[in-house]
PDB file of C-alpha atoms in Angstrom:
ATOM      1  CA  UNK A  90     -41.697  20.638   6.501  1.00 55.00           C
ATOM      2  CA  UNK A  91     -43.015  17.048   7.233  1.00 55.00           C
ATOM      3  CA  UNK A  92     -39.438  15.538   8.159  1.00 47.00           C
ATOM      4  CA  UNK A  93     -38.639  18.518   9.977  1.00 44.00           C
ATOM      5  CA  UNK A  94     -42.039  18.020  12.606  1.00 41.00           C
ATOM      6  CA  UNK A  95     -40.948  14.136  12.201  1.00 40.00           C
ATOM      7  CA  UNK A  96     -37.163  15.155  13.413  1.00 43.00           C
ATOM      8  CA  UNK A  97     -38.012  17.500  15.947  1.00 43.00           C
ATOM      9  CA  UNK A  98     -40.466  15.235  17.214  1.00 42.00           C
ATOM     10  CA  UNK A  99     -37.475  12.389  17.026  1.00 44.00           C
ATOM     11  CA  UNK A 100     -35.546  14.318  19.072  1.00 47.00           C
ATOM     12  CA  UNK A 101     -38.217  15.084  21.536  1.00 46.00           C
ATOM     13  CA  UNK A 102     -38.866  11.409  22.096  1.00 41.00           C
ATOM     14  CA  UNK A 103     -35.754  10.311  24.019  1.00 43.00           C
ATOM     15  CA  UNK A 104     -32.687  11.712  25.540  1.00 48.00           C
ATOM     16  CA  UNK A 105     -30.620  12.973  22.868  1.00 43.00           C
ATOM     17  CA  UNK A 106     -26.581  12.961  22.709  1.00 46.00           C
ATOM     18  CA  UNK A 107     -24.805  14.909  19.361  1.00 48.00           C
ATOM     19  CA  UNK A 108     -21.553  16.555  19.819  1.00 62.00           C
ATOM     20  CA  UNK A 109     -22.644  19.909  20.324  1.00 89.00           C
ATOM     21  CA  UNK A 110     -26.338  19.422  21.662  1.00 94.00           C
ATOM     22  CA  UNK A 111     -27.500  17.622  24.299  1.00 95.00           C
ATOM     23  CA  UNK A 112     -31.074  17.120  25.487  1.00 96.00           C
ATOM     24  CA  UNK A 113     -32.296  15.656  28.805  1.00 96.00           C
ATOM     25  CA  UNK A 114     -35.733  15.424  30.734  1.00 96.00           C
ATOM     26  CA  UNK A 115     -36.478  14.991  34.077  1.00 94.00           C
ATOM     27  CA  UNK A 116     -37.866  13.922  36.776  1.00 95.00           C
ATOM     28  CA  UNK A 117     -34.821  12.522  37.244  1.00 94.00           C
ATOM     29  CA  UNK A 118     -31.719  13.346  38.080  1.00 96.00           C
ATOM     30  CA  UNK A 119     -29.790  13.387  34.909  1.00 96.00           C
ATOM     31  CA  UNK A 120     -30.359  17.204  34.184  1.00 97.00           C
ATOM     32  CA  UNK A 121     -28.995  18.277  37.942  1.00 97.00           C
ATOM     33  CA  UNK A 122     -25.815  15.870  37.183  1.00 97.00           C
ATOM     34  CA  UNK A 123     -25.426  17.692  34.058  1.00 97.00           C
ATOM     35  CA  UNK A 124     -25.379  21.449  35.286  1.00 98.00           C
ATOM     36  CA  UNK A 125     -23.136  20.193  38.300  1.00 98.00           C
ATOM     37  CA  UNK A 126     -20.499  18.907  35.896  1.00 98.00           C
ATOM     38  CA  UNK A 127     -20.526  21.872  34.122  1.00 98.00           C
ATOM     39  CA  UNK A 128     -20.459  23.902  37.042  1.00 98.00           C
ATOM     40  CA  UNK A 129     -17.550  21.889  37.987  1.00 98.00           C
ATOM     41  CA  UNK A 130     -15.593  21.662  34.741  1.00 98.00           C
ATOM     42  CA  UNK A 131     -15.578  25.741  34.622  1.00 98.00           C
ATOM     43  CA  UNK A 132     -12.256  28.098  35.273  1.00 98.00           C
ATOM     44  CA  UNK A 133     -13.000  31.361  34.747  1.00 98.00           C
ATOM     45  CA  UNK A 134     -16.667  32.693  34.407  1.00 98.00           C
ATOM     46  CA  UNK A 135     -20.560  31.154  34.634  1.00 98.00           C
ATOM     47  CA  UNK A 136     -23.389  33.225  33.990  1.00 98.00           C
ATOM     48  CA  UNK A 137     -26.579  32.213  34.803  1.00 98.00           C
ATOM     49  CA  UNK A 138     -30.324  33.866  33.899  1.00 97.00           C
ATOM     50  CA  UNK A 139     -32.775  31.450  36.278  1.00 97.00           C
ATOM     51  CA  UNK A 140     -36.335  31.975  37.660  1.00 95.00           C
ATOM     52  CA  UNK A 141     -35.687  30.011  40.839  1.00 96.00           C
ATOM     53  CA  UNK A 142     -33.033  28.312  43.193  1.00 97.00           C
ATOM     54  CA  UNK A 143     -33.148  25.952  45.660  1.00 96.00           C
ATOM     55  CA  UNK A 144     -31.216  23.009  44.639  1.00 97.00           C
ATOM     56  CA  UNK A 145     -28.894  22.015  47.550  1.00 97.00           C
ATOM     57  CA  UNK A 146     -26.648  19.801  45.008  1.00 98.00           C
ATOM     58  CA  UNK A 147     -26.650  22.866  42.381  1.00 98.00           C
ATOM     59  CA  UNK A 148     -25.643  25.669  45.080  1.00 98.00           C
ATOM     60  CA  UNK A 149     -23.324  23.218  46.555  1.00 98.00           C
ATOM     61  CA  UNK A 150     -21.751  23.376  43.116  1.00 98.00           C
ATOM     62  CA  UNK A 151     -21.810  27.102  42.611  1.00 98.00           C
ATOM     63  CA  UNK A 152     -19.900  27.739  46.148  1.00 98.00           C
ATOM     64  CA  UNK A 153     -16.939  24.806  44.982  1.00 98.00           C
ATOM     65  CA  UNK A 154     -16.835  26.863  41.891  1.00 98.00           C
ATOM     66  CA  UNK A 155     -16.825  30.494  43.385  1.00 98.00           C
ATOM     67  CA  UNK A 156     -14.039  29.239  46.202  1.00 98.00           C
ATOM     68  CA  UNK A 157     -11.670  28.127  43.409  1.00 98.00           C
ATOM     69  CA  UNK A 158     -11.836  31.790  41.771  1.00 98.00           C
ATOM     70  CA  UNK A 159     -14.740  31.759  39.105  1.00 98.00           C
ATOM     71  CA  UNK A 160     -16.780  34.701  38.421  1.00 98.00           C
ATOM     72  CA  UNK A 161     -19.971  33.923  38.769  1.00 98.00           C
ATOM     73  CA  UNK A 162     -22.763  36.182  38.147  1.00 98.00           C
ATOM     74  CA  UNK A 163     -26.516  34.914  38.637  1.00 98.00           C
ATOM     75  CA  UNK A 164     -29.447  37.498  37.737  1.00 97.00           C
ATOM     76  CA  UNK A 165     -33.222  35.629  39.254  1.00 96.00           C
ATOM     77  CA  UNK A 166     -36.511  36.727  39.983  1.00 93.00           C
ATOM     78  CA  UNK A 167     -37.454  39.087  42.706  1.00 90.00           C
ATOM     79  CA  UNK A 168     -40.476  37.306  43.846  1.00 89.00           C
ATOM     80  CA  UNK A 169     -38.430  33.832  43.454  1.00 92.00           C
ATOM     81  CA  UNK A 170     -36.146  35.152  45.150  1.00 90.00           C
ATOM     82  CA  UNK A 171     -37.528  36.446  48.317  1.00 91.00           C
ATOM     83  CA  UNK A 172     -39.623  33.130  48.898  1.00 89.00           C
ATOM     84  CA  UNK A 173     -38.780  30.967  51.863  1.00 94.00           C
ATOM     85  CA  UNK A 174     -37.113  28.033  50.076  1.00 94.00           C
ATOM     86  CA  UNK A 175     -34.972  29.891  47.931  1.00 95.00           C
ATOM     87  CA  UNK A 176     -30.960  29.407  48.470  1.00 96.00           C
ATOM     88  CA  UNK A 177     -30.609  33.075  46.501  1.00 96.00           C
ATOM     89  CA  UNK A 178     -29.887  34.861  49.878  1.00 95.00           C
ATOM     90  CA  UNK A 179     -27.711  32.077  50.884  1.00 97.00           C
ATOM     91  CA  UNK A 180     -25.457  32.341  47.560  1.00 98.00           C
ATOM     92  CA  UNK A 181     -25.424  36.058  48.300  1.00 96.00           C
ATOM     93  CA  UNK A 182     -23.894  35.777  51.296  1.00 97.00           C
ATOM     94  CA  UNK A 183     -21.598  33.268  50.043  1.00 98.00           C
ATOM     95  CA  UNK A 184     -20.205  36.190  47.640  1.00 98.00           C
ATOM     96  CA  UNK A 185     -21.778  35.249  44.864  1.00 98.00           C
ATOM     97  CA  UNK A 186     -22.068  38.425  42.409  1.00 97.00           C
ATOM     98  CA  UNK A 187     -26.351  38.335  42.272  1.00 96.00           C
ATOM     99  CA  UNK A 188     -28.853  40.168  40.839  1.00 96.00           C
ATOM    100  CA  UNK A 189     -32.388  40.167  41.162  1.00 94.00           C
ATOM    101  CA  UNK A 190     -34.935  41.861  38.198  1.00 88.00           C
ATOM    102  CA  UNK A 191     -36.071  45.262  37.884  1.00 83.00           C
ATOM    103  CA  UNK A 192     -37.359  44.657  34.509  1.00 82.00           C
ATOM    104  CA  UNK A 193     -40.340  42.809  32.982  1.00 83.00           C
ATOM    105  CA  UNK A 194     -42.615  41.223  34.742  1.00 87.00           C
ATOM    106  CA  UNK A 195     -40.911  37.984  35.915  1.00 88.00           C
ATOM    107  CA  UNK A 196     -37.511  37.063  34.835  1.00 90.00           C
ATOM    108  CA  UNK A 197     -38.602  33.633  33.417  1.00 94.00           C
ATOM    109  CA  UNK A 198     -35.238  32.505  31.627  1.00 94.00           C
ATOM    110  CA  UNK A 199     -33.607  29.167  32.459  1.00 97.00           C
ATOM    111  CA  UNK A 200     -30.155  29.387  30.956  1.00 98.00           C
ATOM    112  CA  UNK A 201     -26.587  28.913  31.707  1.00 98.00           C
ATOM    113  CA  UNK A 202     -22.886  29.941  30.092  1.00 98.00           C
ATOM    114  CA  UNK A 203     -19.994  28.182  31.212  1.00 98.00           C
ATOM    115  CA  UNK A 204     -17.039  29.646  30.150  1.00 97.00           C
ATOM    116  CA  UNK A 205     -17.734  30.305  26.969  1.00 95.00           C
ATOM    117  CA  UNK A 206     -18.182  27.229  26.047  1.00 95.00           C
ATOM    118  CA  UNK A 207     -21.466  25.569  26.912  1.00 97.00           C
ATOM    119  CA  UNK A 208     -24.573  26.679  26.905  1.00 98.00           C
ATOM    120  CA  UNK A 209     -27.553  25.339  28.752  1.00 98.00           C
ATOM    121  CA  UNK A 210     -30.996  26.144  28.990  1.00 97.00           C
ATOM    122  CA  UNK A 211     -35.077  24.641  29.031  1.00 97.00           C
ATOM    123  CA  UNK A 212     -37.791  24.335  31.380  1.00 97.00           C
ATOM    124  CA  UNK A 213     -35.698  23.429  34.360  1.00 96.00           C
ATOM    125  CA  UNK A 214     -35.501  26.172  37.192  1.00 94.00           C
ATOM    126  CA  UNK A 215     -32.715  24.938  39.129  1.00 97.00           C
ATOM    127  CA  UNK A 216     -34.714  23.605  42.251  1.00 95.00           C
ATOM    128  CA  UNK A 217     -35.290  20.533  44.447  1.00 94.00           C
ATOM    129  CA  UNK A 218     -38.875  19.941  42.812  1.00 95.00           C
ATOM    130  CA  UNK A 219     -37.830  20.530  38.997  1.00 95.00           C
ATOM    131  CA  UNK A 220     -35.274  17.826  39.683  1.00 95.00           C
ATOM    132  CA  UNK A 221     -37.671  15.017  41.588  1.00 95.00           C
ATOM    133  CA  UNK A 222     -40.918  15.690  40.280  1.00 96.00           C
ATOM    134  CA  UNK A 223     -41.406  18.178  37.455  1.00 95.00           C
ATOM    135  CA  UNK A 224     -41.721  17.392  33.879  1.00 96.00           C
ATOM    136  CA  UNK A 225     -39.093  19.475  32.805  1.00 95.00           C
ATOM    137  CA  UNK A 226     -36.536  19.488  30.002  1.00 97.00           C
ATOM    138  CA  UNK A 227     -32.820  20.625  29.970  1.00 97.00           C
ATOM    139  CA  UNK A 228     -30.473  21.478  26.696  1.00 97.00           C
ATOM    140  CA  UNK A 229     -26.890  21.853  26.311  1.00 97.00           C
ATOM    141  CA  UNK A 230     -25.125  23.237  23.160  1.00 97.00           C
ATOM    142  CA  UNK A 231     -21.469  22.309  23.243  1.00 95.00           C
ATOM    143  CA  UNK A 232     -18.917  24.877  21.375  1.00 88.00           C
ATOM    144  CA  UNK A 233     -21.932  26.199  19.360  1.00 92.00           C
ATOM    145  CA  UNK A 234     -20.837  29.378  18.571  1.00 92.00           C
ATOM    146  CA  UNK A 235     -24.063  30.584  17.409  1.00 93.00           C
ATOM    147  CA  UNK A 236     -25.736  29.649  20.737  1.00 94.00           C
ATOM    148  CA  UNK A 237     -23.494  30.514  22.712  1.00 95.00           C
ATOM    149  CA  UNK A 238     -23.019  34.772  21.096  1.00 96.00           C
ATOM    150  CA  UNK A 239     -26.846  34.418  21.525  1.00 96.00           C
ATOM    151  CA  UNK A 240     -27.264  33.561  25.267  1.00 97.00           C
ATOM    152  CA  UNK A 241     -24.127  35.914  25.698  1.00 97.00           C
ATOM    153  CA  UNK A 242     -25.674  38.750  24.275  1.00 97.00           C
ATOM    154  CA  UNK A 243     -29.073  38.547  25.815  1.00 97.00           C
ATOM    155  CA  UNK A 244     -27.480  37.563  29.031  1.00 97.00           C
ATOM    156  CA  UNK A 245     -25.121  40.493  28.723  1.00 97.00           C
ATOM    157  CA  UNK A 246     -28.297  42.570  28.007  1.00 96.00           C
ATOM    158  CA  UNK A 247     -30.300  41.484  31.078  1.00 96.00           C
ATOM    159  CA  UNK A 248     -27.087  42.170  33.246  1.00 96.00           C
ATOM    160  CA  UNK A 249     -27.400  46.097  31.804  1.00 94.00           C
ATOM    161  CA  UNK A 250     -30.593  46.448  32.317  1.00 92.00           C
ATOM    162  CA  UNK A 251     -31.554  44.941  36.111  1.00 91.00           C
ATOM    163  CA  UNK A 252     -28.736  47.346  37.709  1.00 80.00           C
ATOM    164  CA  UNK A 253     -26.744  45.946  40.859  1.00 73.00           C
ATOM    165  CA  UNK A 254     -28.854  49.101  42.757  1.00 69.00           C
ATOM    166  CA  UNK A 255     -32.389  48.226  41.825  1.00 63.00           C
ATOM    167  CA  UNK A 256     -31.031  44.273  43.270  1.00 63.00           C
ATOM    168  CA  UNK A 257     -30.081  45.537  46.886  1.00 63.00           C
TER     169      UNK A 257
END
């Protein structure tokens, strides 16, 4: 139990590169860079189960990806949604597939699938402030298989359950 607080705690120290995890903390800009080269690298689909967006270099992103053919589906909070900053509206608009929650309280999650194959997720909503002045903390798990059938699942379970006619 001891080395696994001291490894944990290792790993929580500094940013952290292994071939299937990877573990950044802002502020800075190193977690945006990340989920915009993911963004970028995908083909075919990107999920994504966020509280809030605003980021202009993150929806920049999401639009290259959408106009060169990949689903994207996005499910974010109501109340996150609706609030003056948010580019949800704007991605909507755009023809991005969106929902917003009819379930729980507050859709909370912070996570990311890009085509099948990455995984990220943490603390970081995917706005202007969590980027420049939040302490906030971003993961990625690279072809792990067990990560990845988890996010899938829940994220396929979340799509289910806020319907696309409780989000208009």
């Amino acid at each position: 139990m001891r080395f696994l607080v001291v490894f944990l705690v290792f790993l929580l120290s500094a940013n952290v590169e292994a071939k299937d995890l990877q573990i950044y903390f802002s502020p800075s800009s190193v977690c945006e860079n990340k989920v915009v080269e993911y963004i970028d690298k995908s083909k075919k689909r990107i999920d994504v189960a966020v509280y809030a967006i605003n980021n202009d270099e993150i929806v920049k992103a999401l639009k290259r990806a959408h106009d060169r053919g990949v689903k994207i589906r996005i499910l974010t909070d109501r109340l996150q949604a609706s609030n003056k900053n948010s580019k949800v509206r704007e991605l909507y608009k755009y023809g991005i597939n969106i929902r917003v929650h009819s379930k729980f309280k507050i859709e909370h999650n912070k996570f990311a699938i890009y085509d099948d194959e990455v995984v990220s997720g943490g603390s970081l909503n995917w706005t202007n402030p969590a980027t420049h002045k939040n302490s906030e903390n971003c993961l990625f798990f690279i072809e792990n298989d067990e990560a990845l059938e988890e996010y899938q699942s829940r994220f396929a379970y979340l799509w289910r359950i806020n319907t696309k006619k409780k989000s208009d």
